[in-house]
Amino acid sequence: MTITTTTGELWAAVETFDAESAEIALARLFWDVPLSGAVTGVVLPFLREVGDRWEAGTLSVAHEHFVSDMLRRKLSALSSVPPQRVLEDATAPSPVVLLACPPGERHDLVLLCVALLLRERGVRPRFLGADTPIPSVVTAAHAAGADAVVMAATRSTAFTAHSQSLRKLAQDRPVYLAGRGADEQTVAEIGAIALPDDPVRAVVFLVGELNEASRGW
């Protein structure tokens, strides 16, 4: 069975809230595929289509919640085993990156994909997820000794409503903004660094920045 056919079967299951058929379709898509391949080849394209259907008005809130829960459970299962380099030496030095969405932002699945891809590249992600209070982000960044903080939002106001706190955080450690809300004006106002729109390119860019900052790890 081809990937295209299976993706069609997945959407057919989603449209009728058929959880069992959806799980089978996902299992076929993920079969014998490494985590990075599953994220870049299956999850991200599927999430883009979810967004397209949402904007076209052909996907309901109930469908979006159904899809999000299903993908989150699948990604959690895939990420349950640490990368090989961590299994070989859990004490090996590597940068720590904190990832979170600001208050009011509940779309965190793409950010979760970024965290998993960073993990595959040897980074130690600390994922806080959706709707995270900024004081909690600041506290966690200090407690984790984060080398960088990545925040994602679909609206610029999710960032600018907390510009003073985020600006202070950006003076303490690098802050990277992602998502449609990370427009040029917002990034400049906070003193942050914009990540590329494409999640895979964002990971490559961020790993390069971390390598440069630490002269390799």
Coordinates of N, CA and C in Angstrom, one line a residue:
M1 N 0.8 -1.2 0.0 CA 0.0 0.0 0.0 C 0.9 1.2 0.0
T2 N 0.6 2.2 -0.8 CA 1.4 3.4 -0.9 C 1.1 4.4 0.2
I3 N 2.0 5.3 0.4 CA 1.8 6.3 1.4 C 0.6 7.2 1.1
T4 N 0.4 7.5 -0.2 CA -0.7 8.4 -0.6 C -2.0 7.7 -0.3
T5 N -2.1 6.4 -0.6 CA -3.4 5.7 -0.4 C -3.7 5.7 1.1
T6 N -2.6 5.4 1.9 CA -2.8 5.3 3.4 C -3.2 6.7 4.0
T7 N -2.6 7.8 3.4 CA -3.0 9.1 3.9 C -4.5 9.4 3.6
G8 N -4.9 8.9 2.4 CA -6.3 9.1 2.1 C -7.2 8.3 3.1
E9 N -6.8 7.1 3.4 CA -7.5 6.3 4.4 C -7.5 6.9 5.8
L10 N -6.4 7.6 6.1 CA -6.3 8.3 7.4 C -7.4 9.4 7.5
W11 N -7.4 10.2 6.4 CA -8.4 11.3 6.4 C -9.8 10.8 6.4
A12 N -10.1 9.6 5.7 CA -11.4 9.1 5.7 C -11.8 8.7 7.1
A13 N -10.8 8.1 7.9 CA -11.1 7.7 9.3 C -11.3 9.0 10.1
V14 N -10.5 10.0 9.9 CA -10.7 11.2 10.7 C -12.0 11.9 10.5
E15 N -12.5 11.9 9.2 CA -13.7 12.6 8.9 C -14.9 11.9 9.6
T16 N -14.8 10.6 9.9 CA -15.9 9.9 10.5 C -15.6 9.6 12.0
F17 N -14.5 10.1 12.5 CA -14.1 9.9 13.9 C -13.9 8.4 14.2
D18 N -13.4 7.7 13.2 CA -13.1 6.3 13.4 C -11.7 6.1 13.9
A19 N -11.6 6.1 15.3 CA -10.3 6.0 15.9 C -9.5 4.8 15.6
E20 N -10.2 3.6 15.5 CA -9.5 2.4 15.2 C -8.9 2.4 13.8
S21 N -9.6 2.8 12.8 CA -9.1 2.8 11.5 C -8.0 3.9 11.3
A22 N -8.1 5.0 12.0 CA -7.1 6.0 12.0 C -5.8 5.5 12.6
E23 N -5.9 4.8 13.7 CA -4.7 4.2 14.3 C -4.0 3.2 13.4
I24 N -4.8 2.4 12.7 CA -4.2 1.5 11.7 C -3.5 2.2 10.6
A25 N -4.2 3.2 10.1 CA -3.6 4.0 9.0 C -2.3 4.7 9.4
L26 N -2.3 5.2 10.6 CA -1.0 5.8 11.2 C 0.1 4.8 11.3
A27 N -0.3 3.6 11.8 CA 0.7 2.6 12.0 C 1.3 2.2 10.7
R28 N 0.5 2.1 9.7 CA 1.1 1.8 8.3 C 2.0 2.9 7.8
L29 N 1.6 4.2 8.1 CA 2.5 5.3 7.7 C 3.8 5.3 8.4
F30 N 3.8 4.9 9.7 CA 5.0 5.0 10.6 C 5.8 3.7 10.5
W31 N 5.3 2.7 9.8 CA 5.9 1.4 9.8 C 7.4 1.4 9.4
D32 N 8.3 1.0 10.2 CA 9.7 0.8 9.9 C 10.3 2.2 9.4
V33 N 9.8 3.3 10.0 CA 10.3 4.6 9.7 C 11.0 5.2 11.0
P34 N 12.2 5.7 10.9 CA 12.8 6.4 12.1 C 12.0 7.6 12.5
L35 N 12.2 8.0 13.8 CA 11.4 9.1 14.3 C 11.5 10.4 13.4
S36 N 12.8 10.7 13.0 CA 12.9 11.9 12.1 C 12.1 11.8 10.8
G37 N 12.1 10.6 10.2 CA 11.4 10.3 9.0 C 9.9 10.4 9.2
A38 N 9.5 9.9 10.4 CA 8.0 9.9 10.7 C 7.6 11.4 10.8
V39 N 8.4 12.2 11.5 CA 8.0 13.6 11.7 C 8.0 14.4 10.4
T40 N 9.1 14.3 9.7 CA 9.2 15.1 8.5 C 8.4 14.6 7.3
G41 N 8.2 13.3 7.2 CA 7.5 12.7 6.1 C 6.1 12.4 6.3
V42 N 5.6 12.4 7.6 CA 4.2 12.0 7.8 C 3.5 13.1 8.6
V43 N 4.1 13.4 9.8 CA 3.4 14.3 10.8 C 3.3 15.7 10.2
L44 N 4.4 16.3 9.9 CA 4.4 17.7 9.4 C 3.5 18.0 8.2
P45 N 3.7 17.1 7.1 CA 2.8 17.3 6.0 C 1.3 17.1 6.4
F46 N 1.0 16.2 7.3 CA -0.4 16.0 7.7 C -0.9 17.2 8.5
L47 N 0.0 17.8 9.3 CA -0.4 19.0 10.1 C -0.6 20.2 9.1
R48 N 0.2 20.3 8.1 CA 0.0 21.4 7.1 C -1.4 21.2 6.4
E49 N -1.8 20.0 6.1 CA -3.1 19.7 5.5 C -4.2 20.0 6.5
V50 N -4.0 19.7 7.7 CA -5.0 20.1 8.8 C -5.2 21.6 8.8
G51 N -4.1 22.4 8.7 CA -4.2 23.8 8.7 C -4.9 24.3 7.4
D52 N -4.6 23.7 6.3 CA -5.3 24.1 5.0 C -6.8 23.8 5.1
R53 N -7.1 22.7 5.6 CA -8.6 22.3 5.7 C -9.3 23.2 6.7
W54 N -8.6 23.6 7.8 CA -9.2 24.5 8.8 C -9.5 25.8 8.1
E55 N -8.5 26.4 7.4 CA -8.7 27.7 6.8 C -9.7 27.6 5.7
A56 N -9.9 26.5 5.0 CA -10.9 26.3 4.0 C -12.3 26.1 4.6
G57 N -12.4 25.9 5.9 CA -13.6 25.7 6.6 C -14.2 24.3 6.4
T58 N -13.3 23.3 6.0 CA -13.8 21.9 5.9 C -13.4 21.0 7.0
L59 N -12.8 21.6 8.1 CA -12.4 20.8 9.2 C -13.0 21.5 10.5
S60 N -13.7 20.8 11.3 CA -14.4 21.3 12.5 C -13.4 21.3 13.6
V61 N -13.8 22.0 14.7 CA -13.1 22.0 15.9 C -13.0 20.6 16.5
A62 N -14.1 19.9 16.4 CA -14.0 18.5 16.9 C -13.0 17.6 16.1
H63 N -13.0 17.8 14.8 CA -12.0 17.1 14.0 C -10.6 17.4 14.4
E64 N -10.3 18.7 14.6 CA -9.0 19.2 15.0 C -8.5 18.6 16.3
H65 N -9.5 18.6 17.3 CA -9.1 18.0 18.6 C -8.9 16.5 18.4
F66 N -9.7 15.8 17.6 CA -9.5 14.4 17.4 C -8.1 14.1 16.8
V67 N -7.7 14.9 15.8 CA -6.5 14.7 15.1 C -5.3 15.0 16.1
S68 N -5.4 16.1 16.8 CA -4.4 16.5 17.7 C -4.1 15.5 18.8
D69 N -5.1 15.0 19.4 CA -5.0 13.9 20.4 C -4.3 12.7 19.8
M70 N -4.8 12.3 18.7 CA -4.2 11.1 18.0 C -2.7 11.2 17.7
L71 N -2.4 12.4 17.1 CA -1.0 12.6 16.8 C -0.1 12.7 18.0
R72 N -0.6 13.4 19.1 CA 0.2 13.6 20.3 C 0.5 12.2 20.9
R73 N -0.5 11.3 21.0 CA -0.3 10.0 21.6 C 0.8 9.2 20.7
K74 N 0.7 9.4 19.4 CA 1.6 8.6 18.5 C 3.0 9.2 18.7
L75 N 3.2 10.5 18.7 CA 4.5 11.1 18.9 C 5.1 10.7 20.3
S76 N 4.3 10.7 21.3 CA 4.7 10.4 22.6 C 5.3 9.0 22.7
A77 N 4.6 8.1 22.0 CA 5.0 6.7 21.9 C 6.3 6.5 21.2
L78 N 6.5 7.3 20.1 CA 7.7 7.2 19.3 C 8.9 7.8 20.0
S79 N 8.7 8.7 20.9 CA 9.8 9.4 21.6 C 10.1 8.8 22.9
S80 N 9.5 7.7 23.2 CA 9.7 7.1 24.6 C 11.0 6.5 24.8
V81 N 11.7 6.1 23.7 CA 13.1 5.6 23.8 C 14.1 6.7 23.5
P82 N 15.0 6.9 24.4 CA 16.0 8.0 24.1 C 16.9 7.7 22.9
P83 N 17.4 8.8 22.2 CA 18.3 8.6 21.1 C 19.5 7.7 21.5
Q84 N 20.1 7.1 20.5 CA 21.2 6.2 20.7 C 22.4 6.9 21.5
R85 N 22.7 8.1 21.1 CA 23.8 8.8 21.8 C 23.6 9.0 23.3
V86 N 22.3 9.2 23.6 CA 22.0 9.4 25.1 C 22.1 8.0 25.8
L87 N 21.6 7.0 25.1 CA 21.7 5.6 25.7 C 23.2 5.3 25.9
E88 N 24.0 5.7 25.0 CA 25.5 5.4 25.1 C 26.1 6.1 26.3
D89 N 25.7 7.4 26.4 CA 26.4 8.2 27.5 C 25.4 9.4 27.9
A90 N 24.6 9.1 28.9 CA 23.6 10.1 29.3 C 24.3 11.4 29.9
T91 N 25.5 11.3 30.3 CA 26.2 12.5 30.9 C 27.0 13.3 29.9
A92 N 27.0 12.9 28.6 CA 27.7 13.6 27.6 C 27.1 15.1 27.5
P93 N 28.0 16.1 27.4 CA 27.5 17.5 27.3 C 26.7 17.7 26.0
S94 N 25.6 18.4 26.2 CA 24.9 18.8 25.0 C 24.0 20.0 25.4
P95 N 23.6 20.9 24.5 CA 22.8 22.0 24.9 C 21.4 21.7 25.3
V96 N 20.9 22.5 26.1 CA 19.5 22.4 26.6 C 18.7 23.5 26.0
V97 N 17.5 23.1 25.4 CA 16.6 24.1 24.8 C 15.2 23.9 25.3
L98 N 14.7 25.0 25.9 CA 13.4 25.0 26.4 C 12.4 25.5 25.3
L99 N 11.3 24.7 25.2 CA 10.3 25.0 24.1 C 8.9 25.2 24.8
A100 N 8.2 26.3 24.4 CA 6.9 26.5 25.0 C 6.1 27.5 24.1
C101 N 4.8 27.4 24.3 CA 3.9 28.4 23.6 C 3.4 29.4 24.7
P102 N 3.3 30.6 24.4 CA 2.9 31.6 25.4 C 1.4 31.5 25.8
P103 N 1.0 32.2 26.8 CA -0.4 32.1 27.2 C -1.4 32.4 26.1
G104 N -2.4 31.5 26.0 CA -3.4 31.7 25.0 C -3.2 30.9 23.7
E105 N -1.9 30.4 23.5 CA -1.6 29.7 22.3 C -1.7 28.2 22.6
R106 N -2.6 27.5 22.0 CA -2.8 26.1 22.2 C -2.3 25.2 21.1
H107 N -1.9 25.7 20.0 CA -1.4 24.9 18.9 C 0.1 24.6 19.1
D108 N 0.4 23.5 19.7 CA 1.8 23.2 20.0 C 2.4 21.9 19.4
L109 N 1.6 21.3 18.4 CA 2.1 20.1 17.9 C 3.3 20.3 17.0
V110 N 3.4 21.3 16.2 CA 4.5 21.6 15.4 C 5.8 21.9 16.3
L111 N 5.5 22.6 17.3 CA 6.6 22.8 18.3 C 7.1 21.5 18.9
L112 N 6.2 20.6 19.2 CA 6.6 19.3 19.7 C 7.4 18.5 18.7
C113 N 7.1 18.7 17.4 CA 7.9 18.0 16.3 C 9.3 18.6 16.3
V114 N 9.4 19.9 16.5 CA 10.7 20.6 16.5 C 11.5 20.0 17.7
A115 N 10.9 19.9 18.8 CA 11.6 19.3 20.0 C 12.1 17.9 19.7
L116 N 11.3 17.1 19.1 CA 11.7 15.7 18.8 C 12.8 15.7 17.8
L117 N 12.8 16.6 16.8 CA 13.9 16.6 15.8 C 15.2 17.1 16.4
L118 N 15.1 18.1 17.4 CA 16.2 18.6 18.1 C 16.8 17.4 18.9
R119 N 16.0 16.7 19.5 CA 16.4 15.5 20.3 C 17.2 14.5 19.5
E120 N 16.8 14.3 18.2 CA 17.5 13.4 17.3 C 18.8 13.9 16.9
R121 N 19.0 15.2 17.0 CA 20.3 15.9 16.7 C 21.2 16.0 17.9
G122 N 20.8 15.5 19.0 CA 21.7 15.5 20.2 C 21.4 16.6 21.2
V123 N 20.4 17.5 20.9 CA 20.0 18.5 21.8 C 19.1 17.9 22.9
R124 N 19.1 18.5 24.1 CA 18.3 18.1 25.2 C 17.1 19.0 25.3
P125 N 16.0 18.7 24.6 CA 14.8 19.6 24.7 C 14.0 19.4 26.0
R126 N 13.5 20.6 26.4 CA 12.6 20.6 27.6 C 11.3 21.2 27.1
F127 N 10.3 20.4 26.9 CA 9.1 20.8 26.2 C 8.0 21.1 27.2
L128 N 7.6 22.4 27.3 CA 6.5 22.8 28.2 C 5.1 22.8 27.6
G129 N 5.1 22.9 26.2 CA 3.8 22.8 25.5 C 3.0 24.1 25.5
A130 N 1.7 23.9 25.3 CA 0.8 25.0 25.0 C 0.5 25.8 26.3
D131 N 0.1 27.1 26.0 CA -0.5 27.9 27.0 C 0.3 28.0 28.3
T132 N 1.6 28.3 28.2 CA 2.5 28.3 29.3 C 2.7 29.8 29.8
P133 N 2.4 30.0 31.1 CA 2.6 31.4 31.6 C 4.1 31.8 31.5
I134 N 4.3 33.0 31.1 CA 5.7 33.5 30.9 C 6.5 33.4 32.2
P135 N 6.0 33.7 33.4 CA 6.8 33.5 34.6 C 7.3 32.0 34.7
S136 N 6.5 31.1 34.3 CA 6.8 29.7 34.4 C 7.9 29.4 33.4
V137 N 7.9 30.0 32.2 CA 8.9 29.8 31.2 C 10.3 30.3 31.7
V138 N 10.2 31.5 32.3 CA 11.4 32.1 32.9 C 12.0 31.2 34.0
T139 N 11.2 30.8 34.9 CA 11.6 29.9 36.0 C 12.2 28.6 35.5
A140 N 11.5 28.0 34.5 CA 12.0 26.8 34.0 C 13.3 26.9 33.2
A141 N 13.5 28.0 32.5 CA 14.7 28.3 31.8 C 15.9 28.4 32.7
H142 N 15.7 29.1 33.8 CA 16.8 29.2 34.8 C 17.0 27.8 35.5
A143 N 16.0 27.1 35.9 CA 16.1 25.8 36.6 C 16.8 24.8 35.7
A144 N 16.5 24.8 34.4 CA 17.0 23.8 33.5 C 18.4 24.2 33.0
G145 N 18.8 25.4 33.2 CA 20.0 25.9 32.7 C 20.0 26.0 31.1
A146 N 18.8 26.4 30.6 CA 18.6 26.4 29.2 C 19.6 27.3 28.4
D147 N 20.2 26.7 27.4 CA 21.1 27.5 26.5 C 20.3 28.3 25.6
A148 N 19.0 28.0 25.3 CA 18.2 28.8 24.5 C 16.7 28.5 24.8
V149 N 15.8 29.5 24.5 CA 14.4 29.3 24.6 C 13.7 29.5 23.3
V150 N 12.9 28.6 22.9 CA 12.1 28.7 21.7 C 10.6 28.8 22.0
M151 N 10.0 29.9 21.5 CA 8.6 30.1 21.8 C 7.8 30.2 20.4
A152 N 6.7 29.6 20.3 CA 5.9 29.6 19.1 C 4.5 30.1 19.3
A153 N 4.0 30.9 18.4 CA 2.6 31.3 18.5 C 2.1 31.7 17.1
T154 N 0.8 31.6 16.9 CA 0.1 31.9 15.6 C -0.2 33.4 15.5
R155 N -0.2 34.1 16.7 CA -0.6 35.5 16.7 C 0.5 36.3 17.3
S156 N 0.9 37.4 16.8 CA 1.9 38.3 17.3 C 1.6 38.8 18.7
T157 N 0.3 39.0 19.0 CA -0.2 39.5 20.3 C 0.1 38.6 21.4
A158 N 0.2 37.3 21.1 CA 0.6 36.3 22.1 C 2.0 36.6 22.7
F159 N 2.8 37.2 21.8 CA 4.2 37.6 22.2 C 4.2 39.0 22.8
T160 N 3.6 39.9 22.1 CA 3.7 41.3 22.5 C 2.9 41.7 23.8
A161 N 2.0 40.8 24.1 CA 1.3 41.0 25.4 C 2.2 40.8 26.6
H162 N 3.4 40.2 26.3 CA 4.3 39.9 27.4 C 5.7 40.3 27.0
S163 N 5.7 41.4 26.2 CA 7.0 41.9 25.6 C 8.1 42.2 26.6
Q164 N 7.6 42.8 27.7 CA 8.6 43.3 28.7 C 9.3 42.1 29.4
S165 N 8.5 41.0 29.7 CA 9.1 39.8 30.3 C 10.0 39.1 29.3
L166 N 9.5 39.0 28.1 CA 10.3 38.3 27.1 C 11.5 39.0 26.7
R167 N 11.5 40.4 26.7 CA 12.7 41.2 26.5 C 13.7 40.9 27.5
K168 N 13.3 40.9 28.8 CA 14.2 40.6 29.9 C 14.8 39.2 29.8
L169 N 14.0 38.2 29.4 CA 14.5 36.9 29.2 C 15.5 36.8 28.1
A170 N 15.2 37.6 27.0 CA 16.2 37.6 25.9 C 17.5 38.2 26.2
Q171 N 17.5 39.1 27.2 CA 18.8 39.7 27.7 C 19.6 38.7 28.5
D172 N 18.9 37.6 29.0 CA 19.6 36.6 29.8 C 20.1 35.5 29.0
R173 N 19.4 35.1 28.0 CA 19.8 33.9 27.1 C 19.1 34.1 25.8
P174 N 19.5 33.4 24.7 CA 18.9 33.6 23.4 C 17.5 33.1 23.4
V175 N 16.6 33.9 22.9 CA 15.2 33.6 22.7 C 14.9 33.6 21.2
Y176 N 14.3 32.5 20.8 CA 13.9 32.3 19.4 C 12.4 32.3 19.3
L177 N 11.9 33.0 18.3 CA 10.4 33.0 18.1 C 10.1 32.3 16.8
A178 N 9.0 31.6 16.8 CA 8.5 30.8 15.6 C 7.0 30.9 15.5
G179 N 6.6 30.5 14.3 CA 5.1 30.6 14.0 C 4.7 31.9 13.3
R180 N 3.5 32.0 12.9 CA 3.0 33.1 12.2 C 3.1 34.4 13.0
G181 N 3.0 34.2 14.3 CA 3.1 35.4 15.2 C 4.5 36.0 15.3
A182 N 5.5 35.4 14.8 CA 6.9 35.9 14.9 C 7.2 36.8 13.7
D183 N 6.5 37.9 13.6 CA 6.8 38.8 12.5 C 8.0 39.6 12.8
E184 N 8.5 40.3 11.8 CA 9.7 41.1 12.0 C 9.6 42.1 13.1
Q185 N 8.5 42.8 13.2 CA 8.4 43.9 14.2 C 8.3 43.3 15.6
T186 N 7.6 42.2 15.7 CA 7.5 41.5 17.1 C 8.9 41.0 17.5
V187 N 9.6 40.4 16.6 CA 10.9 39.8 16.9 C 11.8 41.0 17.4
A188 N 11.8 42.1 16.7 CA 12.7 43.2 17.0 C 12.3 43.8 18.3
E189 N 11.0 43.9 18.6 CA 10.5 44.5 19.8 C 11.0 43.7 21.0
I190 N 11.0 42.4 20.9 CA 11.4 41.6 22.0 C 12.9 41.4 22.1
G191 N 13.6 41.6 21.0 CA 15.1 41.4 21.0 C 15.4 39.9 20.8
A192 N 14.5 39.2 20.1 CA 14.7 37.8 19.9 C 15.3 37.5 18.5
I193 N 15.3 36.2 18.2 CA 15.8 35.8 16.9 C 14.7 35.0 16.2
A194 N 14.4 35.3 15.0 CA 13.4 34.6 14.2 C 13.9 33.3 13.7
L195 N 13.1 32.2 13.9 CA 13.4 30.9 13.3 C 12.7 30.8 11.9
P196 N 13.3 30.1 11.0 CA 12.6 29.9 9.7 C 11.2 29.3 9.8
D197 N 10.4 29.6 8.9 CA 9.0 29.1 9.0 C 8.9 27.6 8.9
D198 N 9.8 27.0 8.0 CA 9.7 25.5 7.9 C 10.4 24.9 9.1
P199 N 9.7 23.9 9.8 CA 10.2 23.3 11.0 C 11.6 22.6 10.8
V200 N 11.8 22.0 9.7 CA 13.0 21.3 9.5 C 14.2 22.3 9.3
R201 N 13.9 23.3 8.6 CA 14.9 24.4 8.4 C 15.2 25.1 9.8
A202 N 14.1 25.2 10.6 CA 14.3 25.8 11.9 C 15.2 25.0 12.8
V203 N 15.1 23.7 12.7 CA 16.0 22.8 13.5 C 17.4 22.9 13.0
V204 N 17.6 22.9 11.7 CA 19.0 23.1 11.2 C 19.6 24.4 11.6
F205 N 18.8 25.5 11.5 CA 19.3 26.8 11.9 C 19.6 26.8 13.4
L206 N 18.8 26.3 14.2 CA 19.0 26.4 15.7 C 20.2 25.5 16.1
V207 N 20.3 24.3 15.5 CA 21.5 23.5 15.8 C 22.8 24.2 15.4
G208 N 22.7 24.9 14.3 CA 23.9 25.7 13.8 C 24.3 26.8 14.8
E209 N 23.2 27.5 15.3 CA 23.4 28.5 16.3 C 24.0 28.0 17.6
L210 N 23.5 26.8 18.0 CA 24.0 26.2 19.3 C 25.4 25.7 19.1
N211 N 25.7 25.2 18.0 CA 27.1 24.7 17.7 C 28.1 25.9 17.7
E212 N 27.6 27.0 17.1 CA 28.5 28.2 17.1 C 28.7 28.7 18.5
A213 N 27.6 28.7 19.3 CA 27.7 29.3 20.6 C 28.6 28.5 21.5
S214 N 28.6 27.1 21.3 CA 29.3 26.2 22.2 C 30.6 25.7 21.6
R215 N 30.9 26.2 20.4 CA 32.0 25.7 19.6 C 32.0 24.1 19.5
G216 N 30.7 23.7 19.2 CA 30.6 22.2 19.0 C 30.3 21.6 20.4
W217 N 29.7 20.4 20.3 CA 29.5 19.7 21.6 C 29.6 18.2 21.3

